[in-house]
Coordinates of C-alpha atoms and ligand atoms in Angstrom, one line a residue:
M11 CA 21.9 10.1 -3.8
N12 CA 21.4 7.5 -1.0
V13 CA 17.9 6.7 -0.8
V14 CA 16.1 4.6 2.0
C15 CA 12.3 3.7 1.2
V16 CA 10.5 2.6 4.3
G17 CA 8.1 0.2 2.8
G18 CA 7.6 -2.4 -0.2
G19 CA 3.9 -2.0 -0.8
Y20 CA 2.2 -0.5 -3.8
V21 CA 3.6 3.2 -2.8
G22 CA 6.7 2.1 -1.5
S23 CA 8.2 -0.8 -3.9
V24 CA 7.1 1.9 -6.8
T25 CA 9.0 4.7 -5.4
G26 CA 12.2 3.0 -4.0
V27 CA 12.7 0.9 -8.0
S28 CA 11.7 4.0 -9.4
F29 CA 14.4 6.2 -7.6
A30 CA 17.0 3.4 -7.8
A31 CA 16.4 2.9 -11.7
L32 CA 16.7 7.4 -11.8
G33 CA 20.5 5.9 -10.3
N34 CA 20.2 6.5 -6.8
K35 CA 21.3 4.3 -4.3
T36 CA 18.1 3.1 -3.3
T37 CA 17.5 0.7 -0.3
V38 CA 13.8 -0.5 0.2
I39 CA 13.2 -1.9 3.9
D40 CA 10.1 -3.8 5.0
I41 CA 8.9 -5.6 7.8
N42 CA 7.8 -8.4 5.6
K43 CA 10.7 -10.8 4.9
E44 CA 9.2 -12.7 2.2
K45 CA 8.6 -9.2 0.2
V46 CA 12.2 -8.5 0.7
D47 CA 13.1 -11.8 -0.6
L48 CA 10.9 -11.3 -3.6
I49 CA 12.7 -8.2 -4.5
N50 CA 16.2 -9.5 -3.6
C51 CA 15.3 -12.4 -6.1
G52 CA 13.9 -9.8 -8.8
K53 CA 10.7 -10.6 -8.5
S54 CA 8.1 -7.6 -7.7
P55 CA 6.2 -8.1 -4.4
I56 CA 3.0 -6.8 -6.2
Y57 CA 1.3 -6.6 -9.8
E58 CA 2.7 -4.1 -11.4
P59 CA 3.3 -3.6 -15.2
G60 CA 7.2 -2.6 -15.2
L61 CA 8.0 -2.9 -11.8
E62 CA 9.8 -6.3 -12.2
F63 CA 11.4 -5.3 -14.9
L64 CA 12.5 -2.6 -13.1
I65 CA 13.8 -4.9 -10.4
Q66 CA 15.7 -7.1 -12.4
Q67 CA 17.6 -4.6 -14.3
T68 CA 18.6 -2.3 -10.8
I69 CA 19.0 -5.3 -8.3
G70 CA 22.0 -5.5 -6.3
K71 CA 23.3 -2.5 -8.4
S72 CA 21.3 0.6 -7.6
L73 CA 18.2 -1.5 -5.7
Y74 CA 18.7 -3.1 -2.4
A75 CA 15.9 -4.7 -0.2
T76 CA 16.3 -5.3 3.5
T77 CA 14.4 -5.8 6.7
E78 CA 16.8 -3.7 9.1
Y79 CA 16.8 -0.4 9.2
H80 CA 20.6 0.6 10.0
C81 CA 21.0 1.4 6.5
I82 CA 19.1 4.5 7.6
A83 CA 22.2 6.3 9.1
E84 CA 23.6 6.5 5.2
A85 CA 20.5 8.3 4.1
D86 CA 20.3 11.3 2.7
V87 CA 16.5 11.0 2.3
I88 CA 14.2 8.4 3.6
F89 CA 10.6 7.7 2.4
I90 CA 7.7 6.9 4.3
G91 CA 5.8 4.6 1.6
V92 CA 3.9 2.5 4.3
E93 CA -0.3 1.8 4.4
T94 CA -2.2 4.5 5.8
P95 CA -5.9 2.1 5.8
T96 CA -8.7 3.0 7.3
A97 CA -9.5 2.7 10.8
P98 CA -12.5 1.8 11.8
D99 CA -14.0 5.3 13.0
G100 CA -12.9 6.0 8.7
S101 CA -9.7 7.8 9.9
A102 CA -7.1 7.1 8.5
D103 CA -4.9 4.5 10.5
L104 CA -1.2 6.0 11.3
K105 CA 0.2 3.1 13.3
C106 CA 2.7 2.0 10.4
V107 CA 3.8 5.8 10.0
K108 CA 4.3 6.3 13.6
N109 CA 6.4 3.1 13.8
A110 CA 8.2 4.1 10.5
A111 CA 9.2 7.2 12.2
M112 CA 9.9 5.8 15.6
S113 CA 12.7 3.6 13.5
I114 CA 14.0 6.2 11.4
G115 CA 14.2 8.1 15.0
E116 CA 16.1 4.9 16.4
N117 CA 18.5 4.7 13.3
I118 CA 18.6 8.4 11.9
N119 CA 22.4 9.9 11.3
K120 CA 23.3 12.2 14.1
N121 CA 25.8 13.8 11.9
K122 CA 24.1 14.4 8.8
F123 CA 21.0 16.6 7.7
T124 CA 18.3 13.9 6.8
V125 CA 15.2 14.6 4.6
I126 CA 12.4 12.6 5.7
I127 CA 9.8 12.4 3.1
N128 CA 6.2 11.8 3.6
K129 CA 4.9 10.2 0.6
S130 CA 2.0 8.1 2.0
T131 CA -1.4 9.5 1.9
I132 CA -1.6 10.8 5.3
P133 CA -3.9 13.4 7.6
T134 CA -3.4 16.8 7.0
G135 CA -0.9 17.9 10.4
T136 CA 0.7 14.4 10.0
G137 CA 4.4 15.6 9.1
E138 CA 4.3 17.2 12.7
V139 CA 3.4 13.9 14.1
V140 CA 6.3 12.6 12.4
S141 CA 8.8 15.2 13.3
S142 CA 8.1 15.0 17.0
I143 CA 8.3 11.2 17.0
V144 CA 11.9 11.5 15.3
A145 CA 12.9 13.9 17.3
E146 CA 11.7 12.0 20.6
V147 CA 13.5 9.1 20.0
S148 CA 16.8 10.9 18.5
G149 CA 17.3 13.3 20.3
L150 CA 17.7 15.6 17.3
I151 CA 16.4 19.0 16.6
P152 CA 13.6 19.3 13.9
E153 CA 14.8 21.9 10.7
K154 CA 17.7 21.7 12.1
D155 CA 19.2 18.4 12.2
F156 CA 16.3 16.8 10.0
S157 CA 13.6 18.1 8.0
V158 CA 10.2 15.9 7.2
V159 CA 8.7 17.4 4.4
S160 CA 5.9 16.0 2.4
N161 CA 5.5 14.6 -1.1
P162 CA 2.1 13.0 -2.0
E163 CA 1.9 10.3 -4.1
F164 CA -0.2 10.8 -7.2
L165 CA 0.0 7.4 -8.4
R166 CA -2.4 5.4 -10.4
E167 CA -2.1 1.4 -9.9
G168 CA -1.8 -0.3 -13.3
S169 CA 0.2 2.9 -14.3
A170 CA 2.4 3.7 -11.6
I171 CA 5.9 3.7 -12.9
W172 CA 4.7 5.9 -15.6
D173 CA 3.5 8.4 -12.9
V174 CA 6.8 8.6 -11.3
F175 CA 8.6 9.2 -14.1
F176 CA 6.3 11.2 -16.1
P177 CA 4.1 12.9 -13.5
D178 CA 2.0 16.2 -14.6
R179 CA 3.5 17.8 -11.5
I180 CA 5.4 17.3 -8.0
V181 CA 4.1 18.5 -5.0
V182 CA 6.8 19.5 -2.2
G183 CA 5.5 20.6 1.2
A184 CA 9.0 22.1 3.0
N185 CA 9.2 24.2 5.9
N186 CA 13.4 24.3 5.6
Q187 CA 15.4 25.6 2.6
I188 CA 18.0 23.1 2.9
A189 CA 15.0 20.1 2.4
K190 CA 13.7 22.2 -0.8
E191 CA 17.3 22.0 -1.9
I192 CA 17.8 18.6 -1.2
M193 CA 14.5 18.3 -2.6
R194 CA 15.2 20.0 -6.1
K195 CA 18.2 17.7 -6.5
L196 CA 16.0 14.2 -6.1
Y197 CA 13.8 15.1 -8.8
K198 CA 16.1 17.3 -11.1
P199 CA 16.2 14.1 -13.1
V200 CA 12.7 13.9 -13.1
V201 CA 12.1 17.4 -13.8
T202 CA 14.4 18.2 -16.6
R203 CA 14.6 14.1 -18.1
E204 CA 18.5 14.0 -18.0
N205 CA 19.1 10.7 -19.1
Y206 CA 15.7 9.7 -19.8
H207 CA 16.9 8.8 -23.3
K208 CA 19.4 6.3 -21.9
L209 CA 16.9 5.2 -19.4
S210 CA 13.9 4.3 -22.5
E211 CA 16.7 2.6 -24.1
Q212 CA 17.9 0.9 -20.9
Y213 CA 14.2 0.3 -20.1
S214 CA 13.0 -0.4 -23.9
N215 CA 10.1 -2.8 -22.1
L216 CA 8.5 -0.1 -20.7
N217 CA 8.2 1.5 -24.3
W218 CA 8.1 5.3 -23.4
E219 CA 6.6 7.7 -25.5
A220 CA 7.4 10.6 -23.1
P221 CA 4.7 13.5 -23.0
E222 CA 5.5 16.5 -24.5
K223 CA 4.8 18.4 -21.3
I224 CA 7.4 18.4 -18.2
P225 CA 6.3 18.1 -14.7
V226 CA 5.9 21.1 -12.7
F227 CA 8.0 20.9 -9.7
F228 CA 5.4 22.9 -6.8
E229 CA 6.7 23.7 -3.9
T230 CA 4.2 25.0 -0.9
D231 CA 4.5 24.2 3.0
V232 CA 3.8 20.8 4.6
K233 CA 0.3 20.8 5.7
T234 CA -0.7 22.5 2.4
A235 CA 0.8 19.7 0.4
E236 CA -0.9 16.9 2.7
L237 CA -3.9 18.7 1.8
I238 CA -3.4 18.7 -2.0
K239 CA -3.7 15.1 -1.8
Y240 CA -6.7 14.6 -0.4
A241 CA -8.0 17.6 -2.1
S242 CA -7.0 15.8 -5.5
N243 CA -8.4 12.6 -4.8
G244 CA -12.1 13.7 -3.5
F245 CA -12.3 15.8 -7.0
L246 CA -11.6 12.8 -8.8
A247 CA -14.2 11.0 -7.0
V248 CA -16.5 13.8 -7.6
K249 CA -16.0 13.6 -10.8
I250 CA -16.4 10.3 -11.6
S251 CA -20.0 10.0 -9.0
Y252 CA -20.8 13.3 -11.3
I253 CA -20.4 11.1 -14.8
N254 CA -22.1 8.1 -12.9
E255 CA -25.1 10.0 -11.9
M256 CA -25.2 11.5 -15.5
A257 CA -25.4 7.9 -16.9
K258 CA -28.5 7.4 -14.7
L259 CA -30.3 10.3 -16.3
C260 CA -29.0 9.5 -19.2
E261 CA -31.1 6.2 -19.2
K262 CA -34.0 7.9 -18.0
L263 CA -33.8 10.4 -21.1
G264 CA -32.8 8.7 -23.9
T265 CA -29.8 9.8 -24.2
N266 CA -25.9 8.4 -24.7
V267 CA -23.5 9.1 -21.6
L268 CA -20.4 8.5 -23.6
D269 CA -21.5 11.6 -25.9
V270 CA -22.5 13.3 -23.1
A271 CA -19.2 12.7 -21.7
K272 CA -17.3 13.4 -24.4
G273 CA -19.1 16.5 -25.6
M274 CA -18.2 17.6 -21.7
G275 CA -14.6 16.6 -21.8
L276 CA -13.9 19.1 -25.1
D277 CA -14.0 21.6 -22.6
S278 CA -10.4 22.5 -21.1
R279 CA -11.6 23.6 -18.1
I280 CA -13.6 20.4 -17.9
G281 CA -10.8 17.6 -19.2
S282 CA -12.1 14.3 -21.0
R283 CA -10.2 12.0 -18.3
F284 CA -12.0 10.6 -15.0
L285 CA -15.3 10.7 -17.1
E286 CA -15.7 6.9 -17.7
V287 CA -18.5 5.2 -16.4
S288 CA -18.6 2.5 -13.7
S289 CA -20.3 0.9 -11.4
G290 CA -18.4 3.0 -8.7
W291 CA -15.4 3.9 -7.7
Q292 CA -13.5 1.9 -5.4
G293 CA -9.6 0.7 -4.5
S294 CA -7.4 1.4 -2.0
C295 CA -7.1 4.9 -2.1
F296 CA -10.4 7.1 -3.1
P297 CA -12.9 5.6 -0.4
K298 CA -10.0 6.0 2.5
D299 CA -9.1 9.4 1.2
T300 CA -12.5 10.7 0.5
S301 CA -13.7 9.3 4.0
E302 CA -10.5 10.8 5.9
L303 CA -11.3 13.8 3.8
Y304 CA -14.8 14.5 4.6
L305 CA -13.9 13.8 8.5
L306 CA -11.4 16.2 8.4
S307 CA -13.8 18.8 7.1
E308 CA -16.6 17.9 9.8
K309 CA -13.8 17.7 12.3
Y310 CA -12.7 21.5 11.9
E311 CA -16.8 22.2 11.4
S312 CA -16.3 23.1 7.6
E313 CA -18.3 20.2 6.1
L314 CA -17.3 19.2 2.4
S315 CA -21.0 18.2 1.4
I316 CA -20.0 17.7 -1.9
V317 CA -17.3 14.9 -1.0
K318 CA -20.1 13.8 1.3
A319 CA -22.7 13.6 -1.9
A320 CA -19.9 11.7 -3.9
I321 CA -19.3 8.9 -1.4
D322 CA -23.4 8.6 -0.7
A323 CA -23.6 8.7 -5.2
N324 CA -20.8 6.1 -5.3
F325 CA -22.4 3.6 -3.0
A326 CA -26.2 4.1 -4.7
M327 CA -24.6 3.3 -7.8
H328 CA -23.3 0.1 -6.5
R329 CA -26.8 -0.4 -5.9
Y330 CA -28.0 0.5 -9.1
V331 CA -26.1 -2.0 -11.0
V332 CA -28.2 -4.7 -9.1
E333 CA -31.5 -3.1 -9.4
K334 CA -30.6 -2.6 -13.1
I335 CA -30.5 -6.3 -13.3
I336 CA -33.6 -7.4 -11.2
R337 CA -35.7 -4.7 -13.8
F338 CA -33.8 -7.2 -16.9
L339 CA -34.0 -10.2 -15.0
G340 CA -37.1 -9.9 -12.4
C341 CA -36.8 -11.8 -9.1
L342 CA -32.9 -13.1 -8.6
N343 CA -33.7 -15.9 -6.3
G344 CA -32.1 -19.1 -8.2
K345 CA -30.6 -17.1 -10.9
I346 CA -26.7 -17.7 -11.6
I347 CA -24.8 -14.5 -12.4
G348 CA -21.6 -14.6 -13.8
I349 CA -19.0 -11.8 -12.7
L350 CA -15.9 -10.8 -14.8
G351 CA -13.7 -8.6 -12.9
L352 CA -12.9 -8.4 -9.2
T353 CA -10.1 -5.9 -9.3
F354 CA -11.1 -2.2 -8.7
K355 CA -9.9 -1.7 -12.4
P356 CA -7.7 -3.3 -14.6
N357 CA -3.9 -3.9 -14.6
T358 CA -3.4 -4.4 -10.9
D359 CA -3.9 -7.7 -8.2
D360 CA -5.0 -4.9 -6.1
A361 CA -8.9 -6.5 -4.7
R362 CA -8.4 -5.0 -1.4
K363 CA -11.6 -2.9 -1.9
T364 CA -13.8 -3.2 -5.3
Q365 CA -17.1 -2.9 -6.9
A366 CA -17.4 -6.3 -6.6
E367 CA -17.5 -6.8 -2.5
F368 CA -20.3 -4.6 -2.5
I369 CA -22.7 -6.0 -5.4
I370 CA -21.8 -9.3 -5.1
P371 CA -22.9 -9.9 -1.3
H372 CA -26.4 -7.2 -2.6
L373 CA -26.8 -10.2 -5.1
L374 CA -26.4 -13.6 -3.0
S375 CA -28.8 -11.6 -0.7
L376 CA -31.6 -11.5 -3.2
G377 CA -30.8 -15.4 -3.6
A378 CA -28.5 -14.7 -6.8
N379 CA -25.9 -17.9 -7.4
I380 CA -22.6 -16.1 -8.3
Q381 CA -19.7 -17.6 -10.5
A382 CA -16.4 -15.1 -10.8
F383 CA -13.3 -14.7 -12.8
D384 CA -10.3 -11.9 -12.5
P385 CA -6.8 -12.8 -14.3
Q386 CA -5.0 -11.3 -11.4
G387 CA -7.4 -10.6 -8.1
M388 CA -9.0 -14.0 -7.4
E389 CA -6.3 -14.9 -4.8
M390 CA -6.5 -11.2 -3.3
F391 CA -10.3 -11.1 -3.4
K392 CA -10.6 -14.6 -2.0
K393 CA -8.5 -13.8 0.7
F394 CA -10.3 -10.3 1.7
N395 CA -13.7 -12.0 1.2
P396 CA -13.2 -15.6 2.6
D397 CA -16.8 -15.6 3.9
L398 CA -18.5 -15.2 0.4
D399 CA -19.9 -18.3 -1.0
I400 CA -19.3 -18.1 -4.7
K401 CA -17.3 -20.0 -7.2
Y402 CA -14.2 -18.9 -8.9
C403 CA -13.8 -20.1 -12.5
D404 CA -10.2 -21.2 -14.1
K405 CA -10.9 -19.0 -17.1
A406 CA -13.1 -16.5 -18.4
E407 CA -15.7 -18.1 -20.3
D408 CA -16.5 -20.2 -17.3
V409 CA -18.6 -17.3 -15.9
A410 CA -21.5 -18.0 -18.3
Q411 CA -21.6 -21.9 -17.6
R412 CA -25.6 -22.0 -17.4
A413 CA -25.7 -18.6 -16.1
D414 CA -28.7 -16.3 -16.4
C415 CA -26.2 -13.0 -16.8
I416 CA -23.0 -11.8 -17.4
L417 CA -21.9 -8.9 -14.9
L418 CA -18.7 -6.9 -16.3
L419 CA -17.4 -5.1 -13.4
T420 CA -13.5 -4.7 -14.4
H421 CA -12.5 -3.8 -18.0
W422 CA -9.6 -5.6 -18.6
Q423 CA -8.4 -5.6 -21.7
E424 CA -8.3 -9.6 -22.2
F425 CA -12.4 -9.6 -21.8
K426 CA -12.5 -8.0 -25.1
N427 CA -11.1 -11.2 -26.9
L428 CA -13.2 -13.5 -24.7
N429 CA -14.7 -16.8 -27.3
W430 CA -18.1 -14.8 -26.9
H431 CA -19.6 -17.2 -29.4
E432 CA -19.1 -20.1 -26.8
M433 CA -20.5 -18.0 -23.8
V434 CA -23.5 -16.8 -25.8
N435 CA -24.7 -20.6 -26.2
S436 CA -23.4 -21.7 -22.5
L437 CA -25.8 -19.2 -21.1
R438 CA -28.9 -20.2 -19.7
F439 CA -30.5 -16.6 -20.8
P440 CA -27.9 -14.3 -23.0
Y441 CA -27.7 -11.1 -21.0
I442 CA -25.0 -9.0 -20.4
L443 CA -24.4 -5.8 -18.3
D444 CA -21.3 -4.1 -18.9
T445 CA -20.8 -1.8 -16.3
R446 CA -17.7 0.0 -18.3
N447 CA -19.5 0.3 -21.6
F448 CA -16.1 -1.5 -22.6
L449 CA -17.3 -4.3 -24.8
N450 CA -18.6 -4.2 -28.6
K451 CA -22.1 -3.6 -28.3
Q452 CA -23.1 -4.2 -31.7
Y453 CA -20.9 -7.7 -32.1
L454 CA -22.4 -8.8 -29.0
E455 CA -26.0 -8.4 -30.4
E456 CA -25.6 -9.8 -33.4
I457 CA -24.5 -13.2 -31.7
G458 CA -27.4 -12.9 -29.5
F459 CA -26.6 -11.4 -26.4
Y460 CA -29.4 -8.8 -24.6
Y461 CA -26.5 -6.5 -24.5
Q462 CA -26.9 -3.0 -21.7
G463 CA -24.4 -0.9 -20.6
L464 CA -24.7 2.0 -18.2
G465 CA -26.2 5.1 -19.4
T466 CA -25.8 4.4 -23.2
Ligands
LIG512 C1 -5.9 7.2 -7.5 C2 -5.4 8.4 -7.8 O1 -5.8 8.5 -9.3 C3 -3.9 8.3 -7.6 O2 -3.7 9.7 -8.4 C4 -3.4 8.7 -6.2 O3 -2.4 8.4 -6.1 C5 -4.5 6.7 -5.6 O4 -5.8 7.0 -6.3 P1 -6.1 4.5 -7.9 O5 -7.2 4.5 -7.1 O6 -4.9 3.6 -8.3 O7 -5.2 6.1 -8.3 O8 -7.0 4.4 -9.3 P2 -7.5 5.3 -10.2 O9 -7.2 5.2 -11.6 O10 -8.0 6.4 -9.7 O11 -9.1 4.9 -10.4 C6 -9.7 4.5 -9.0 C7 -11.6 4.1 -9.2 O12 -12.0 5.0 -10.2 C8 -11.2 2.8 -9.8 O13 -12.0 2.0 -9.1 C9 -11.5 3.0 -11.3 O14 -12.2 2.2 -11.9 C10 -12.9 4.1 -11.3 N1 -12.8 5.3 -12.2 C11 -11.4 5.8 -12.9 C12 -13.8 5.1 -13.1 O15 -15.0 4.6 -12.5 N2 -14.2 6.3 -13.9 C13 -12.9 6.8 -14.3 O16 -13.2 7.6 -15.2 C14 -11.9 6.6 -13.8

């Protein structure tokens, strides 16, 4: 099929490149020429494992990138994969979505039925907004000349390519039978995994071990599909806040939250995933989506109090980490704290919304000095936190230099293999707080650390 993807960021580039890899002629449109040039040079505009490899395999063959919108006229389907950041009032800012809808309306083929696919996370009811803009600008009739469907992304940064090719489910919200048929055709390779053997040979670098379970292709109406995305992210955030609060209780009871999570997860009704303790959840999705979902519930006077509680518990968890350091070190004024990890999770360069963004200012406000390292996210963290007076280290071990505490916020795999002997000897005080319960407690204690996790 002829696919166009408006947006070349975290959602758009992954979506466009993946559908190109599945054999569709796919054009990614982005207003940012730098991103477009990167893709056309075989480079990834974001740090996402496997993405650059797929771009190199497809660029100029099935993948194209441009800043121009005239390719819209040939499209069978048009993904809207632009950002929907949080507006000051906590709601989703739809400026980019509306601009995309206008550009689509200006260029859409007036003689061919086209499906416009909302891939970005958008508030329930936004499909109608997109449809009315396209109709107004193009003069076309919705559901007769074109149709807007909801196909929310469930991409986890760091494993987004996998999530396109091996999703648990594909949710399609459509109010039009022709649109449904076109969406079934578009996703057939993913649902049937036809050619996957060829793909996995061709893309051997992705070393795929295809899961047994094949994805469910789930059809519903547009608004319900839009809500499924928010409801899913809201629940995942609740689940994480739940285990984080359980970790705090475990510290009081002297029980081990790792075993609690394991014992809970063995119940298939609960499941073991998203029960990993942290200093709280962050990222460009959970905070935005939970905020928008809660505002929606308030707007319709059907408050999602549990989502609100998860949001509050999450900020409390950020504070709890600082309080725990104070309980161990006493007054932080003048202390040096070395921070490992500035991104919101490993395997991404995304540092737009992170735990460190909240925890570091809190530590600075108590008079602490901060030195930090992140393998991929330092540049972006600096960009989004220009006023933070902290030292950025060239290598991870340097965060320990004359420090009174090491605080691990993001569990990058490479942190397991640091020169911990060198670090324990360069610390002023050998204390480490591992907010992910990620490192080897026994080993670190053997070489002289006072090791603390969360809930362990
Ligand atoms: C999330 C959803 O998982 C994805 O389906 C949706 O499309 C976009 O939002 P993402 O934000 O990339 O994906 O990251 P995710 O892996 O969900 O983690 C979000 C935050 O929760 C991170 O800060 C992560 O460290 C934290 N987390 C995750 C935990 O603290 N514990 C867990 O068990 C899992």
